[in-house]
XYZ file of C-alpha atoms in Angstrom:
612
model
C 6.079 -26.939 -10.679
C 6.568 -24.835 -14.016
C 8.519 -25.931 -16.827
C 11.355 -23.699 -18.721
C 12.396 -25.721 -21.626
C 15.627 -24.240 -23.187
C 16.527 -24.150 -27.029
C 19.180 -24.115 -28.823
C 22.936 -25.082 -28.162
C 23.864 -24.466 -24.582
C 26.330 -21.253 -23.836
C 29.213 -21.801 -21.537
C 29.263 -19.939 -18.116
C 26.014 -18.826 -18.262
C 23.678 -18.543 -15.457
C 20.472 -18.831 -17.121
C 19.923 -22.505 -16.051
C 20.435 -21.559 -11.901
C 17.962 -17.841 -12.656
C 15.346 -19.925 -13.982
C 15.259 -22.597 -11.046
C 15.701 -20.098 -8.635
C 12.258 -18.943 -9.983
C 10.405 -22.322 -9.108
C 10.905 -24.254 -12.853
C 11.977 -27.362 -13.930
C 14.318 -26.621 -16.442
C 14.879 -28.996 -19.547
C 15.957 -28.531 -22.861
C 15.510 -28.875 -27.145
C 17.359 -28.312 -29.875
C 14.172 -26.552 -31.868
C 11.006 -25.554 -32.298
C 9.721 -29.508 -33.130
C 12.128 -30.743 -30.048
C 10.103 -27.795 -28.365
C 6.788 -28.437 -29.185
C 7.330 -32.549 -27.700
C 8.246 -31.633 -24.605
C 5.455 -29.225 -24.190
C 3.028 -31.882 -25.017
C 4.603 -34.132 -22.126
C 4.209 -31.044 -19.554
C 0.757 -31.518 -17.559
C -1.733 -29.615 -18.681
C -2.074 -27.555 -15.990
C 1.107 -26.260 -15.957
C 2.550 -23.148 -16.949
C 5.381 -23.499 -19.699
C 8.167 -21.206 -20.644
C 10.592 -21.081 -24.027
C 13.767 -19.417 -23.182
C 16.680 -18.798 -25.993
C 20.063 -20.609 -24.230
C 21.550 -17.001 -25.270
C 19.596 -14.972 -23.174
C 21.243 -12.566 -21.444
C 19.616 -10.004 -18.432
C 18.793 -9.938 -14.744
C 16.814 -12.767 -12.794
C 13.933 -10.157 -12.240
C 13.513 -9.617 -16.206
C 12.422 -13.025 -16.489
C 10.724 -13.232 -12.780
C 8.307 -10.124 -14.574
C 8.021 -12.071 -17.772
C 7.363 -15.826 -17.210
C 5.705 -15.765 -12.982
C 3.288 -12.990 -13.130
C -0.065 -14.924 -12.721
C -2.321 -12.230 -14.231
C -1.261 -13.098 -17.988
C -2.179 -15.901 -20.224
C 0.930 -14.959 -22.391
C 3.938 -12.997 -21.685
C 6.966 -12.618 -23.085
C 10.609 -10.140 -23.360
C 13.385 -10.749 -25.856
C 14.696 -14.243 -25.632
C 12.034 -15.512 -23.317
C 7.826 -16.310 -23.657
C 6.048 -18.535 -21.531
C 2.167 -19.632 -21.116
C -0.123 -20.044 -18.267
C -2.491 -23.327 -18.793
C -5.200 -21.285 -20.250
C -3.388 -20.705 -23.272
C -1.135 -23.550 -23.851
C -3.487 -24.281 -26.681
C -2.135 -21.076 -28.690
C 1.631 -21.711 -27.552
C 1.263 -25.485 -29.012
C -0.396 -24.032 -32.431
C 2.440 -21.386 -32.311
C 5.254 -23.552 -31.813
C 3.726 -25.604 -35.165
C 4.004 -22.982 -37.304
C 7.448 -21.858 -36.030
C 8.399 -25.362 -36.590
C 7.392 -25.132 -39.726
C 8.817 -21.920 -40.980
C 12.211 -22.656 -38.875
C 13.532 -25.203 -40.130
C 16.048 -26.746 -38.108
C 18.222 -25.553 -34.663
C 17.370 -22.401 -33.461
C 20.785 -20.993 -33.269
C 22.672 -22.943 -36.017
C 20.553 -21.565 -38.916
C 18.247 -19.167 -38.070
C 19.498 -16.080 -35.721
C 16.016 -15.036 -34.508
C 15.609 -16.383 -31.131
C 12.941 -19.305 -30.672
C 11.051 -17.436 -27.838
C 10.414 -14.009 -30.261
C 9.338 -16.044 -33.469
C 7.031 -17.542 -30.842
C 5.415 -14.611 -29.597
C 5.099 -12.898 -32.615
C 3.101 -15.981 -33.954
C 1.237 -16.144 -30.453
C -0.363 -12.525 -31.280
C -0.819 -13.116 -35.146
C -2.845 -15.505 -33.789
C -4.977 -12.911 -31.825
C -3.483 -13.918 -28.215
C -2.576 -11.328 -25.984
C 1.031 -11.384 -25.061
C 1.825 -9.265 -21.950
C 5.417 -7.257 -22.624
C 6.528 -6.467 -18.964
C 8.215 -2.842 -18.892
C 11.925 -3.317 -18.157
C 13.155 0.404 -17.213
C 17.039 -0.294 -16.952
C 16.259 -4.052 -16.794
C 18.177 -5.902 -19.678
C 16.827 -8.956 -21.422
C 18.537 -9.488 -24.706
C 19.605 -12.358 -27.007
C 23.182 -11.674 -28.065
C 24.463 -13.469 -31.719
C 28.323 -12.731 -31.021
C 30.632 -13.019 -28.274
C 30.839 -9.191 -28.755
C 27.283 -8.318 -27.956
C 27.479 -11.008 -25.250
C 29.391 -9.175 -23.369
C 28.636 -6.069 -23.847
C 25.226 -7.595 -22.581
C 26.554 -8.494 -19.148
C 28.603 -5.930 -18.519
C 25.442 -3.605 -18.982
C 23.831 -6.299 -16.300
C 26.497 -5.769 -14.095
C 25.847 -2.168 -13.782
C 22.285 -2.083 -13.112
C 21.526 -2.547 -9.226
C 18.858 -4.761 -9.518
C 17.305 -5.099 -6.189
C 17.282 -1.625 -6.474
C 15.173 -1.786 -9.421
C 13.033 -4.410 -7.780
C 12.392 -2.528 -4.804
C 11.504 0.613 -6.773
C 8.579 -1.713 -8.848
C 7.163 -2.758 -5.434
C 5.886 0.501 -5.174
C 2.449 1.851 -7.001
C 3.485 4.378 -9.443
C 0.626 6.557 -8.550
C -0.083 6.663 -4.812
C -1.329 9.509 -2.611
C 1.579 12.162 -0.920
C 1.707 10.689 2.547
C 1.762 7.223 1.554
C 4.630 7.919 -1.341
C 6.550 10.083 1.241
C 6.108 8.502 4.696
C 5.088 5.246 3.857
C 6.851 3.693 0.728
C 10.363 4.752 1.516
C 10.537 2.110 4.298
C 7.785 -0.464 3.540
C 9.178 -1.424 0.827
C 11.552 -3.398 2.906
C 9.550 -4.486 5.422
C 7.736 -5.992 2.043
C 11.576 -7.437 1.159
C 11.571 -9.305 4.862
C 8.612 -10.941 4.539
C 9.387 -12.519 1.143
C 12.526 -13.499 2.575
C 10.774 -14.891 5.399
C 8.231 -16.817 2.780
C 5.148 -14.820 4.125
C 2.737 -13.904 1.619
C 0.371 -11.012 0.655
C -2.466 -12.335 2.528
C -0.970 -13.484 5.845
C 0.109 -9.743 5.307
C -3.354 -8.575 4.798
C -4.521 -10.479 7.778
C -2.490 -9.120 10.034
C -3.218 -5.471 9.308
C -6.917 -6.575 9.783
C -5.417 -7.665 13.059
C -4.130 -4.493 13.925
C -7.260 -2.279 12.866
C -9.326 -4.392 15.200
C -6.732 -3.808 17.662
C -6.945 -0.076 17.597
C -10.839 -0.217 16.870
C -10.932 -1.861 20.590
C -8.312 0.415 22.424
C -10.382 3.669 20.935
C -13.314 1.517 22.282
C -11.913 2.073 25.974
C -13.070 5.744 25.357
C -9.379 6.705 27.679
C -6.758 9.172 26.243
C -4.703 6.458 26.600
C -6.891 4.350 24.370
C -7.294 7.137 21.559
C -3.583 6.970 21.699
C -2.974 4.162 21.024
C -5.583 3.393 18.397
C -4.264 6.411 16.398
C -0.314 4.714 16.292
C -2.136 1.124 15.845
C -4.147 2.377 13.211
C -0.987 4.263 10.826
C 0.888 0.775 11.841
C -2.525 -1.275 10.217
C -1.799 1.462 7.177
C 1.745 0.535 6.833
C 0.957 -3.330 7.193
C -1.890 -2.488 3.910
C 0.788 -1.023 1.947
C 2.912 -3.671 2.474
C 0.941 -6.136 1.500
C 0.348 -4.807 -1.466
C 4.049 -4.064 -2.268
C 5.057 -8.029 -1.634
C 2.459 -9.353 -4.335
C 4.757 -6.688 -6.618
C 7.842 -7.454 -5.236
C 7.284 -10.966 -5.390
C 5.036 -11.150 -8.039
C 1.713 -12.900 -5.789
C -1.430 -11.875 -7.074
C -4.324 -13.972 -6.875
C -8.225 -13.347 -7.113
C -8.768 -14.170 -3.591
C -5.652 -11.610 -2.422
C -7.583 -8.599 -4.156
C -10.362 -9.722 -2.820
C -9.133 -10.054 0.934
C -7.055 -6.365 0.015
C -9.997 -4.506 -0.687
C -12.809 -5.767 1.088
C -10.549 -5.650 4.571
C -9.630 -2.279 4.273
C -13.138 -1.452 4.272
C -13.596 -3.556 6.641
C -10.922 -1.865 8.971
C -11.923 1.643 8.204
C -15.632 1.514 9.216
C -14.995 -0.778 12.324
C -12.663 1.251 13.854
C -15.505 4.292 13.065
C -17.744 1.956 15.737
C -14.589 1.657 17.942
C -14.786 5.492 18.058
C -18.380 5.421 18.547
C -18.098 3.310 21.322
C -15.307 4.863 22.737
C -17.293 8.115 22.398
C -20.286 6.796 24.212
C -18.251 5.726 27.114
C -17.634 9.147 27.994
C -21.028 10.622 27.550
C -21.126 11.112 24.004
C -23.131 9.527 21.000
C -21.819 9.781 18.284
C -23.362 7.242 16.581
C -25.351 9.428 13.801
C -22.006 11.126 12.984
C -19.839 7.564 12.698
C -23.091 6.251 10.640
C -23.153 8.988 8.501
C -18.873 9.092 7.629
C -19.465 5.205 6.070
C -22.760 6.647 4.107
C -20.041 9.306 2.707
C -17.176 7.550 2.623
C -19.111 4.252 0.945
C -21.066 6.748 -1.577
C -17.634 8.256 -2.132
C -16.755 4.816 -3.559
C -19.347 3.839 -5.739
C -19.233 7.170 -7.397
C -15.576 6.157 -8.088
C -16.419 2.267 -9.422
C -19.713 3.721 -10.996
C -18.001 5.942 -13.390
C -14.555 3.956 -14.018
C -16.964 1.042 -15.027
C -18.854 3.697 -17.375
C -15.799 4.997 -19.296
C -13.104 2.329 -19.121
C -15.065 0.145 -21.896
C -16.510 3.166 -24.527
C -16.451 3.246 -28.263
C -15.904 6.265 -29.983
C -17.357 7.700 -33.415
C -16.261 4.632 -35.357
C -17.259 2.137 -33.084
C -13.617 1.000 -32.364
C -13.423 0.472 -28.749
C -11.512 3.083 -26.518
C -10.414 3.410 -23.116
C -10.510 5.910 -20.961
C -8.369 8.709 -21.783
C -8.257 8.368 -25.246
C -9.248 10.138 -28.006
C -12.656 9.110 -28.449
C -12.562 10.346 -24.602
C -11.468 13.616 -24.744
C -13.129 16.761 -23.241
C -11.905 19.885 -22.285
C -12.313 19.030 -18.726
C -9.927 15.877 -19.169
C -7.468 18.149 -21.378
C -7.107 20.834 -18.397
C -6.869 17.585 -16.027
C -3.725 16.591 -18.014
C -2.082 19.706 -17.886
C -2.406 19.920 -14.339
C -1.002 16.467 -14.072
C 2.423 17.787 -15.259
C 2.954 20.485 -13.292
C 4.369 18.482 -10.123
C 2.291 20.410 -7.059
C -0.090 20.629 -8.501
C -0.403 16.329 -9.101
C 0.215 15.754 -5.125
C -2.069 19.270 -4.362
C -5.092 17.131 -6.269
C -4.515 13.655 -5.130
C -4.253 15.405 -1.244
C -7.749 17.034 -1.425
C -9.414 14.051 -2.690
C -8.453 12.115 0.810
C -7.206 8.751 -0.576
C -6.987 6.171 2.132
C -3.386 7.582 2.992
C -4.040 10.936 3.786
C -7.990 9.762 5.204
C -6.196 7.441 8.101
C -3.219 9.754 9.235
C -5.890 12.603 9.451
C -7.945 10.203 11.312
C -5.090 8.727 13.252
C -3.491 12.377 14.074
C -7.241 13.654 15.293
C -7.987 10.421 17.459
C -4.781 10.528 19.373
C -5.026 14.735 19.831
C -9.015 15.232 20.317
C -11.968 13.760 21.050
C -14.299 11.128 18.555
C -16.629 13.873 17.842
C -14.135 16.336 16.288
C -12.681 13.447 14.432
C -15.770 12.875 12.616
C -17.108 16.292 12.253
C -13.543 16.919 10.565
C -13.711 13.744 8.342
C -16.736 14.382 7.182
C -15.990 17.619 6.281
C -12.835 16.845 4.170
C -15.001 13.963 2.884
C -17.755 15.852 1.385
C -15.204 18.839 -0.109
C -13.634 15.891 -1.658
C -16.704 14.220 -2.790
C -18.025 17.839 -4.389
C -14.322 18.119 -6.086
C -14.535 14.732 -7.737
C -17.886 14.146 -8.573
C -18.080 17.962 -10.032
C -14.935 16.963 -12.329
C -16.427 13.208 -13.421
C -20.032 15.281 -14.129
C -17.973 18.122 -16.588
C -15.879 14.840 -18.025
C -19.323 13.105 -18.851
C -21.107 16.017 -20.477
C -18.118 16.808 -22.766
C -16.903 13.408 -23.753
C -18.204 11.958 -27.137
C -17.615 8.483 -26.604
C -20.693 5.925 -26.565
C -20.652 3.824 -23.729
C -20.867 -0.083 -24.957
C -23.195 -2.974 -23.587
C -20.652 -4.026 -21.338
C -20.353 -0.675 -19.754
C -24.389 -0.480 -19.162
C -24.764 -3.922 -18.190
C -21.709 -3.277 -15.287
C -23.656 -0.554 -14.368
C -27.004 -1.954 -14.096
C -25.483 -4.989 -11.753
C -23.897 -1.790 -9.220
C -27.793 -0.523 -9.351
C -28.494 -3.384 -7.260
C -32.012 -3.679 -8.344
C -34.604 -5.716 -6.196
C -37.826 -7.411 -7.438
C -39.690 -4.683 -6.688
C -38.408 -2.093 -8.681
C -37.425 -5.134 -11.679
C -41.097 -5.031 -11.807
C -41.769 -1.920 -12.993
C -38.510 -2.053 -14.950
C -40.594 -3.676 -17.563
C -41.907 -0.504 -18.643
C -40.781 1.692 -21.169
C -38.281 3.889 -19.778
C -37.779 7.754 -20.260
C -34.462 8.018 -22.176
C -32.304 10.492 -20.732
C -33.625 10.484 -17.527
C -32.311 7.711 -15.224
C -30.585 9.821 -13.197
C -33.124 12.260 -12.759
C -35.632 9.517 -11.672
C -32.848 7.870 -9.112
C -32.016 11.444 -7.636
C -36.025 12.617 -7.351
C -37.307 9.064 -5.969
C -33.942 8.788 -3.376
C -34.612 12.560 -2.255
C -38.245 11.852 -1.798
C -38.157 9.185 0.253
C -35.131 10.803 2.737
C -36.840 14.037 2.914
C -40.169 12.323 4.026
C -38.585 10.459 6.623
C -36.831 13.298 7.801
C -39.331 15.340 8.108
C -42.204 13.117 8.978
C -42.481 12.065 13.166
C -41.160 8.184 13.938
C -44.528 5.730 13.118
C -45.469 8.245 10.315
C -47.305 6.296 7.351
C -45.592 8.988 4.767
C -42.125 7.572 4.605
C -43.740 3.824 3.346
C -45.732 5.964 0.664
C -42.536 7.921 -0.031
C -40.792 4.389 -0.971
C -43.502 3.123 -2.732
C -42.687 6.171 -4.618
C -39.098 5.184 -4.555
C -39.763 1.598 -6.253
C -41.278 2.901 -8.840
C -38.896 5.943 -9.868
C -36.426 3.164 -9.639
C -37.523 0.397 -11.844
C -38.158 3.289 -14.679
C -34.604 4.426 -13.854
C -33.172 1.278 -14.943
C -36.142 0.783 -17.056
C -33.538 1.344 -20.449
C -29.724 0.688 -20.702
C -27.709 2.797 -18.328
C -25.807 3.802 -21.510
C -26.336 8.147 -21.133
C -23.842 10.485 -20.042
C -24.739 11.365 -16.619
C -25.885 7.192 -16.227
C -23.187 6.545 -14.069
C -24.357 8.685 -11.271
C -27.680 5.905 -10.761
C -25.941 3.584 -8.539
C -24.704 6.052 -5.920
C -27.940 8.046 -5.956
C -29.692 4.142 -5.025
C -26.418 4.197 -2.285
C -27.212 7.704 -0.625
C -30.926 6.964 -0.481
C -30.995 3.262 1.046
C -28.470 4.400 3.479
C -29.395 7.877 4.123
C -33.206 6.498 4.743
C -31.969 3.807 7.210
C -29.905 6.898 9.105
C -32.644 9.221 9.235
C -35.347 6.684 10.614
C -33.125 5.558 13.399
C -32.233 8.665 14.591
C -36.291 9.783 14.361
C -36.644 6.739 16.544
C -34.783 8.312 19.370
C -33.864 5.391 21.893
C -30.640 3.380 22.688
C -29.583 1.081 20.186
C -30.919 2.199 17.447
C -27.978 3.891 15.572
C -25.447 1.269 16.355
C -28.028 -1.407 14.567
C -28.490 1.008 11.724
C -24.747 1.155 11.809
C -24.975 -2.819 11.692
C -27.303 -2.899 8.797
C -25.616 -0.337 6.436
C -22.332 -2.414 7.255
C -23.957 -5.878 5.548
C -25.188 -3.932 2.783
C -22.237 -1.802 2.243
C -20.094 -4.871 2.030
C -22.519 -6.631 -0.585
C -22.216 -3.426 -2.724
C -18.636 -3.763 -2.508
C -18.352 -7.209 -2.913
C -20.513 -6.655 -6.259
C -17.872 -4.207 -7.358
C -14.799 -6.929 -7.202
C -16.736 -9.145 -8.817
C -17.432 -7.261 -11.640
C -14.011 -6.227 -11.996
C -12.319 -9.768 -11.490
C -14.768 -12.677 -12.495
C -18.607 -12.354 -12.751
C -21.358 -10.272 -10.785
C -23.079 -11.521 -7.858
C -26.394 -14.035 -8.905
C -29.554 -12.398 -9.464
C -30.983 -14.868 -6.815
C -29.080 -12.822 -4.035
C -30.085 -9.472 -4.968
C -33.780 -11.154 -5.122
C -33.167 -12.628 -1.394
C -31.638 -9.942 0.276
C -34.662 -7.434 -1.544
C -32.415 -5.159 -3.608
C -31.979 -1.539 -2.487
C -35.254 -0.796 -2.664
C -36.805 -3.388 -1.099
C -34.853 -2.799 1.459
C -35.920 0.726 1.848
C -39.083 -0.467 1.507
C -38.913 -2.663 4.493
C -37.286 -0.354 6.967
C -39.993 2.279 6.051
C -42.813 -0.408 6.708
C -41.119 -1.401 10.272
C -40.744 2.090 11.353
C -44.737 2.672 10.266
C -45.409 -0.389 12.465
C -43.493 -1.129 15.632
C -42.268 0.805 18.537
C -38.771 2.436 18.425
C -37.713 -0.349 20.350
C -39.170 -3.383 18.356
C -37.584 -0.932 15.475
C -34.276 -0.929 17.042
C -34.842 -5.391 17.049
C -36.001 -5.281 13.455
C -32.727 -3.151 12.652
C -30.704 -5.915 13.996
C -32.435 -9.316 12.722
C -32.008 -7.151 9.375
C -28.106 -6.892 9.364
C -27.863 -10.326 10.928
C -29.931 -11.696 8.164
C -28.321 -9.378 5.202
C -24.375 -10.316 7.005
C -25.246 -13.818 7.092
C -26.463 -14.291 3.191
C -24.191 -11.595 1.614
C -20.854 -13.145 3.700
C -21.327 -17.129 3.201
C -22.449 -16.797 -0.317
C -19.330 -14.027 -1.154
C -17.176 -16.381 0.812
C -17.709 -19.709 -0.846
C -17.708 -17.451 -4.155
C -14.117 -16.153 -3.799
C -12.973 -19.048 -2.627
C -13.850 -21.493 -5.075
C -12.798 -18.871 -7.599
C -9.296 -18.678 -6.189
C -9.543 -22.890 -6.628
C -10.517 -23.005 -9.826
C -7.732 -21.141 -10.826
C -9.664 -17.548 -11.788
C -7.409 -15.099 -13.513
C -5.747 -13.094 -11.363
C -5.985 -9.655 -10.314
C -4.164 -6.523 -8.943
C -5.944 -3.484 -9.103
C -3.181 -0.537 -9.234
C -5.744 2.525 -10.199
C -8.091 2.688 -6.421
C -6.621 5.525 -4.292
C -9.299 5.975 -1.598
């Protein structure tokens, strides 16, 4: 349990003690900052602490923001800080020097609150201390009976489960999830807090539900593509929920981003094979088309994490580190961006065409239910690759006009997304060609997917192709991914590995084939992801993985080889032992990963920025 220790002389009436229990402390309490620091030293170490002023004043959900949100070390509002384990170190060197600058009891002599003098010696210090926006939340330390109640009476007329409610909600999320989403799963997010379900049992069970409608469009029935098209907006409404009880209730963890993003991936592409299958039932493959909306949709993605991890850690002229946005940042193509930003249809005209996962599902729901799997995907990829062109087209314009530098944190982030095998580290050891990583990536990927697409099934061209490939590829990443158009590397490895795997099973022409190809891009997909969270949340994935599993372009490599070598339907076997193999490493090593993360108490994480 969490400890709240109180200072200073206790104030009739007030409800301070019962808000703070409510919130899962032990409350006890000290005189002053000395009487303060003692009973922090007898709190277990691995417990979180709080210092609240006995004069505070404001609503439960002021201090809920400020001393239970797991993602910060240090947070604090007016009359209130509190420290997670990690830096009870800097709290217990704070409280010293506010003991010895203080003097004696906190409210008797010295009118500053305990808490503030606390938190402003906390960040002289150099700690971060996270200030939680209030909005119409109050939090205040009144000094006379006046201001005290002028305090609650402003409390008393701010609803604040209205407030709460409202902050369960992203405050940037596509149109049809803010419109026909949010307005009501917000309190299906209240019922299951009240019910004590958390985030993930949430997340599992729209996992449950995508699997669900994967299998009735499976059937291949009317029926069945009914169904999985109501299932599938019900899985949707489930994902936002979960995601609105870790706000509402303030549950984040490492392993419930994890489980958020990698299951929505997870229950958009299997419900592509439901389709496929469902398709197939009735006469139709589809298979090339379901393969080739995850090659999009995944490409889509690392674009996305390629360039946020390229400008969200830059340095500008002076060296002083920026993030994105600012003005070391600035272009004219992120000025115009702004502009349009304020103009309201314009906001919800942009975040529409881009098909976030909102507007992707409901088109994908609304299509399953009314036509057939085919049109679905000929549609979806469609709206995918206008919204691919529209994004990529702006990040490309942003790059070329920005002036920041991007810092050895930013290349390094980049270079672990490359996914680099021992084959192309090889000839990374040579002196690279500054300025033209991308190039290389986009000339070696294109190579080796216009061979195979043009060269018949058992052709020896597509292996020279990727021996080609390795090579253009280790002298891609051969320097510090550190240029302007840098970023665009990793998704250009993406499009060919997957693109390659595509085009060979469809050259090989016989049943099966596509489905394992399916199967393998799937495993690989979901290591590229997986490499993605990691980088964001705690560390990238071991080089001894990316050496197992071959890198991308070993990979490429060995697909090319088996096609060269065996029949189409030894090819079609090869396919499969791949995935299995690839599924098997990738999903025990990522699973003991997160999970011993989430033991060891990694920081926590919410990502609030990831529309699609």
């Amino acid at each position: 349990m969490s400890t709240a220790i109180l200072t200073g002389q206790p104030v009739p009436g007030s409800p301070l003690e019962g808000d703070l229990r409510s919130l899962g402390f032990d409350v006890r309490t000290a005189e002053d900052a000395a009487a303060v620091e003692a009973l922090v030293r007898a709190v277990p170490a691995d417990r979180r602490v709080a210092v609240v002023d006995t004069r505070f004043v404001g609503h439960a959900h002021a201090l809920r923001l400020a001393l239970t949100d797991p993602r910060f070390p240090a947070a604090a509002v007016p009359g209130a800080v509190t420290a997670k384990p990690e830096a009870r170190a800097a709290l217990t060197h704070a409280l010293r020097a506010v003991a010895l600058t203080g003097g004696g009891p906190a409210v008797a002599t010295v009118p500053d609150a305990v808490p503030d003098r606390l938190a402003r010696a906390l960040e002289a210090d150099g700690a971060a201390v996270h200030r939680p926006e209030l909005g119409t939340l109050v939090a205040t330390v009144p000094t006379d009976p006046e201001a005290r109640n002028a305090a609650r009476q402003a409390v008393a007329a701010v609803d604040e489960e209205a407030v709460r409610l409202r902050g369960a909600v992203k405050a940037r999320d596509g149109f049809f999830t803010t419109h026909c989403v949010s307005p009501y799963s917000r309190y299906l997010a209240r019922w299951c807090a009240r019910r004590g379900l958390t985030p993930n049992q949430v997340t599992t069970a729209s996992l449950l539900v995508a699997l669900v409608a994967a299998g009735c469009a499976a059937t291949g029935t009317r029926g069945g593509f009914v169904a999985a098209g109501l299932l599938l907006l019900f899985s949707f409404v489930l994902d936002c929920t979960d995601g609105q009880l870790a706000r509402y209730s303030l549950q984040y963890s490492t392993l419930g981003a994890w489980l958020d993003a990698t299951f929505d991936r997870a229950k958009e592409y299997a419900y592509y094979a439901g389709l496929a299958l469902g398709a197939a039932r009735g006469g139709d493959d589809v298979w090339a088309l379901a393969l080739g909306a995850m090659i999009l949709q995944t490409c889509r993605h690392v674009v996305d994490f390629a360039f946020n991890e390229a400008t969200s850690d830059s340095t500008g002229s002076t060296g002083s580190t920026a993030k994105t946005g600012s003005t070391a940042n600035t272009s004219p193509t992120a000025a115009l961006s702004e502009k349009l930003d304020g103009v309201g249809w314009t906001v919800w005209a942009r975040r529409m065409i881009v098909l976030p996962i909102g507007e992707r599902w409901a088109l994908i729901a609304v299509l399953t239910a009314l036509t057939t799997p085919r049109v679905t995907f000929v549609v979806l990829l469609i709206g995918c690759a206008f919204a691919a062109c529209y994004t990529t087209a702006g990040r490309v314009l942003r790059s070329l006009t920005r002036t920041a530098r991007r810092t050895d944190r930013a290349a390094a982030a980049l270079a672990d997304l490359a996914d680099t095998g021992p084959f192309a580290g090889a000839f990374a050891t040579l002196k690279g060609l500054p300025g033209l990583a991308p190039v290389l990536a986009l000339a070696g990927g294109a190579a080796v997917v216009a061979t195979a697409a043009r060269a018949s099934f058992g052709s020896p061209w597509p292996v020279i192709a990727a021996f080609a490939y390795v090579i253009t590829s280790g002298l891609a990443v051969a320097r510090p991914l550190k240029g302007p158009l840098d970023w665009l590397v990793p998704p250009f490895f993406r499009a060919a590995e997957y693109a390659t795997v595509l085009v060979l099973a469809a050259k090989a022409e016989v049943n099966g084939a596509l489905p394992a190809a399916f199967g393998l891009v799937a495993a690989v997909a979901y290591h590229h992801y997986d490499t993605v969270y990691r980088i964001r949340g705690v560390v990238a994935p071991p080089r001894w993985l990316v050496r197992v599993i071959g890198g991308h372009e070993g990979r490429t490599l060995a697909v090319t080889v088996a096609a060269a070598l065996l029949t189409t339907t030894d090819f079609t076997v090869a396919l499969t032992a791949l995935a299995v193999a690839v599924a098997l490493v990738v999903l025990v090593e990522s699973i003991h990963f997160w999970v011993t993360a989430h033991n060891r108490g990694a920081p926590a994480v919410h990502d609030e920025g990831e529309p699609a």
